[in-house]
Amino acid sequence: MTLLQATDLSAGYGAAPAIVEISLSVNAGDYVGIVGPNGSGKTTLLRALLGLLPARTGDVLLWGTPLSGFRDWRKIGYLPQVAQLPFRQFPADVREVVASGRLAHLRFPKRLGPADQNAIDRVLDLVDLRPLAHRRIGELSGGQFQRVCLARALVSEPELLILDEPTSALDPAFREQFYALLTRLNREKKTAILLVTHDSATIGAYASRLLYIDQRIVFDGTFSDFCHSPRMTEYFGPAAQHLLCGRHVHAHLPETAP
């Protein structure tokens, strides 16, 4: 099933577009790592796909429905960059912030029932936040707050998870747990994942597909195809190509003279 499809999508903030004529599709069970240089339009792409930034050209379909008419937002979990999140100083505790991700999809009167409470408990356990459930979010470390935001994105049990630099504030130990969690969701629940990251060498160990953009799509395919692509060798050079691939790097790096 195709969950998301974009065709000739262009968007930007000023006179010059940040992304140009991008076309892609995401199916159930896909795990796409989105990489590219700074300023290449990665965050812009996510915002345009969600309708948070109006497209200048092109179309987006969600579950076959035009973006303008899509209403079933509980199917999508979105985690923007931590710096973009406005509510950290809001006087709420961890459980209340996570619960807001469930409340957002309830009809009036918005009341959490037993099933909602159980879902909140499950996701707090999933990201190891149950001991901090009643701590104010303003008292959390950056990594703890990032986990709260992830839990909020997951609590509605989405079919598509869209993440923008989700590991930037995580300590190395939880970063590995985080990637393991995403892999489990992807493999066991077939949750589709779109993940923007600068950590291209690491994402190659987890994602099944690489989308490299620099305003336009430079490459879209498997990591193996990227690794063996003569066109990508010509574009990046052999050393950079295999550093981006993140697989069997040392076998392909050129030897240096003594």
Coordinates of C-alpha atoms in Angstrom, one line a residue, residues 37-210:
P37 CA 24.3 18.6 3.0
N38 CA 23.3 21.5 5.2
G39 CA 20.7 23.7 3.4
S40 CA 19.8 20.9 1.0
G41 CA 16.1 21.1 1.8
K42 CA 15.6 18.1 4.0
T43 CA 13.5 19.8 6.7
T44 CA 11.7 21.8 3.9
L45 CA 10.7 18.5 2.3
L46 CA 9.2 17.1 5.4
R47 CA 7.2 20.2 6.1
A48 CA 5.9 20.4 2.5
L49 CA 4.9 16.7 2.7
L50 CA 2.8 17.4 5.8
G51 CA 1.3 20.7 4.5
L52 CA 3.1 22.8 7.1
L53 CA 4.7 24.7 4.2
P54 CA 2.7 25.4 1.1
A55 CA 4.0 23.8 -2.0
R56 CA 4.8 26.1 -5.0
T57 CA 4.3 23.3 -7.4
G58 CA 3.4 19.6 -7.4
D59 CA 1.1 17.4 -5.5
V60 CA 1.1 15.2 -2.3
L61 CA -1.2 12.3 -1.7
L62 CA -1.7 10.7 1.7
W63 CA -3.3 7.2 1.5
G64 CA -4.5 8.2 -2.0
T65 CA -6.1 11.4 -0.7
P66 CA -4.9 14.9 -1.8
L67 CA -3.1 16.6 1.1
S68 CA -5.8 19.4 1.2
G69 CA -8.5 16.8 1.9
F70 CA -6.7 14.5 4.2
R71 CA -8.1 14.3 7.7
D72 CA -6.9 11.1 9.4
W73 CA -3.8 12.6 11.0
R74 CA -3.6 9.9 13.7
K75 CA -2.0 7.7 11.0
I76 CA 1.0 10.0 11.0
G77 CA 3.5 10.6 13.8
Y78 CA 5.7 13.6 13.4
L79 CA 8.8 14.6 15.4
P80 CA 10.3 17.9 14.3
Q81 CA 13.7 19.1 15.4
V82 CA 13.8 19.8 19.1
A83 CA 14.7 23.4 18.6
Q84 CA 11.4 23.9 16.7
L85 CA 9.2 22.6 19.5
P86 CA 7.3 25.4 21.2
F87 CA 6.0 23.8 24.4
R88 CA 9.0 23.0 26.5
Q89 CA 8.3 25.8 28.9
F90 CA 4.6 24.9 29.2
P91 CA 3.8 23.9 32.8
A92 CA 3.0 20.2 32.0
D93 CA 4.5 16.9 33.1
V94 CA 5.8 14.2 30.9
R95 CA 2.6 12.1 30.9
E96 CA 0.5 15.1 30.0
V97 CA 2.6 16.0 27.0
V98 CA 2.6 12.4 25.8
A99 CA -1.2 12.2 26.4
S100 CA -1.7 15.4 24.2
G101 CA -0.6 13.3 21.2
R102 CA -3.6 11.1 21.9
L103 CA -6.0 13.8 22.8
A104 CA -5.3 15.6 19.5
H105 CA -7.2 12.9 17.6
L106 CA -10.2 12.5 19.9
R107 CA -13.6 14.1 19.1
F108 CA -15.3 16.4 21.6
P109 CA -15.7 16.0 24.5
K110 CA -12.0 15.1 24.6
R111 CA -11.6 12.6 27.4
L112 CA -9.0 9.8 27.7
G113 CA -10.5 6.4 28.2
P114 CA -8.9 3.2 29.5
A115 CA -7.6 2.3 26.1
D116 CA -6.0 5.7 25.8
Q117 CA -4.4 5.4 29.2
N118 CA -3.1 2.0 28.4
A119 CA -1.6 3.3 25.1
I120 CA 0.2 6.1 27.1
D121 CA 1.6 3.5 29.6
R122 CA 2.8 1.3 26.7
V123 CA 4.7 4.1 25.0
L124 CA 6.2 5.5 28.2
D125 CA 7.6 2.0 28.8
L126 CA 8.7 1.8 25.2
V127 CA 11.0 4.8 25.5
D128 CA 11.9 4.2 29.2
L129 CA 10.1 7.2 30.6
R130 CA 7.7 5.7 33.1
P131 CA 9.9 6.8 36.1
L132 CA 9.7 10.4 34.8
A133 CA 6.0 10.4 34.0
H134 CA 5.2 13.1 36.5
R135 CA 8.2 15.3 36.1
R136 CA 7.8 18.8 34.6
I137 CA 9.1 18.9 31.1
G138 CA 11.1 22.0 31.8
E139 CA 13.2 20.0 34.3
L140 CA 14.3 17.4 31.7
S141 CA 17.6 17.0 29.9
G142 CA 17.7 17.5 26.1
G143 CA 17.8 13.7 25.6
Q144 CA 14.9 13.1 28.0
F145 CA 12.9 15.8 26.3
Q146 CA 13.6 14.3 22.9
R147 CA 12.2 10.9 24.2
V148 CA 9.1 12.7 25.4
C149 CA 8.6 14.1 21.9
L150 CA 9.1 10.7 20.4
A151 CA 6.6 9.2 22.7
R152 CA 4.1 11.9 21.8
A153 CA 4.6 11.0 18.1
L154 CA 4.2 7.3 18.8
V155 CA 1.2 7.3 21.2
S156 CA -1.4 7.3 18.4
E157 CA 0.2 4.2 17.0
P158 CA 0.9 5.8 13.6
E159 CA 1.3 3.9 10.3
L160 CA 3.8 6.5 9.1
L161 CA 6.5 8.1 11.3
I162 CA 8.2 11.2 10.1
L163 CA 11.3 12.2 12.1
D164 CA 13.6 15.3 11.6
E165 CA 17.1 14.8 13.2
P166 CA 15.6 12.7 16.0
T167 CA 18.9 11.6 17.6
S168 CA 20.6 15.1 17.8
A169 CA 20.0 15.4 21.5
L170 CA 20.3 11.8 22.5
D171 CA 23.3 10.3 24.4
P172 CA 25.1 7.5 22.6
A173 CA 23.6 4.7 24.8
F174 CA 20.0 5.8 24.1
R175 CA 20.8 6.5 20.5
E176 CA 21.4 2.8 19.9
Q177 CA 18.2 2.0 21.8
F178 CA 16.3 4.5 19.7
Y179 CA 17.5 3.0 16.4
A180 CA 16.6 -0.5 17.7
L181 CA 13.2 0.7 18.7
L182 CA 12.5 2.2 15.2
T183 CA 13.8 -1.0 13.6
R184 CA 11.4 -3.1 15.8
L185 CA 8.4 -0.8 14.9
N186 CA 9.4 -1.1 11.2
R187 CA 9.8 -4.8 11.1
E188 CA 7.2 -6.0 13.5
K189 CA 4.4 -3.5 13.0
K190 CA 5.4 -2.5 9.4
T191 CA 5.5 1.2 10.5
A192 CA 6.8 3.2 7.6
I193 CA 9.6 5.6 8.6
L194 CA 11.0 8.8 7.0
L195 CA 14.0 9.9 8.9
V196 CA 16.2 13.0 8.2
T197 CA 19.7 12.6 9.6
H198 CA 23.2 13.9 9.3
D199 CA 24.4 10.6 10.6
S200 CA 24.5 8.9 7.2
A201 CA 27.1 6.3 8.1
T202 CA 24.9 5.0 11.0
I203 CA 21.5 5.1 9.3
G204 CA 22.9 2.7 6.6
A205 CA 22.9 0.0 9.3
Y206 CA 19.1 0.4 9.9
A207 CA 17.2 1.9 7.0
S208 CA 16.4 -0.1 3.9
R209 CA 16.4 2.9 1.5
L210 CA 18.5 6.0 1.0

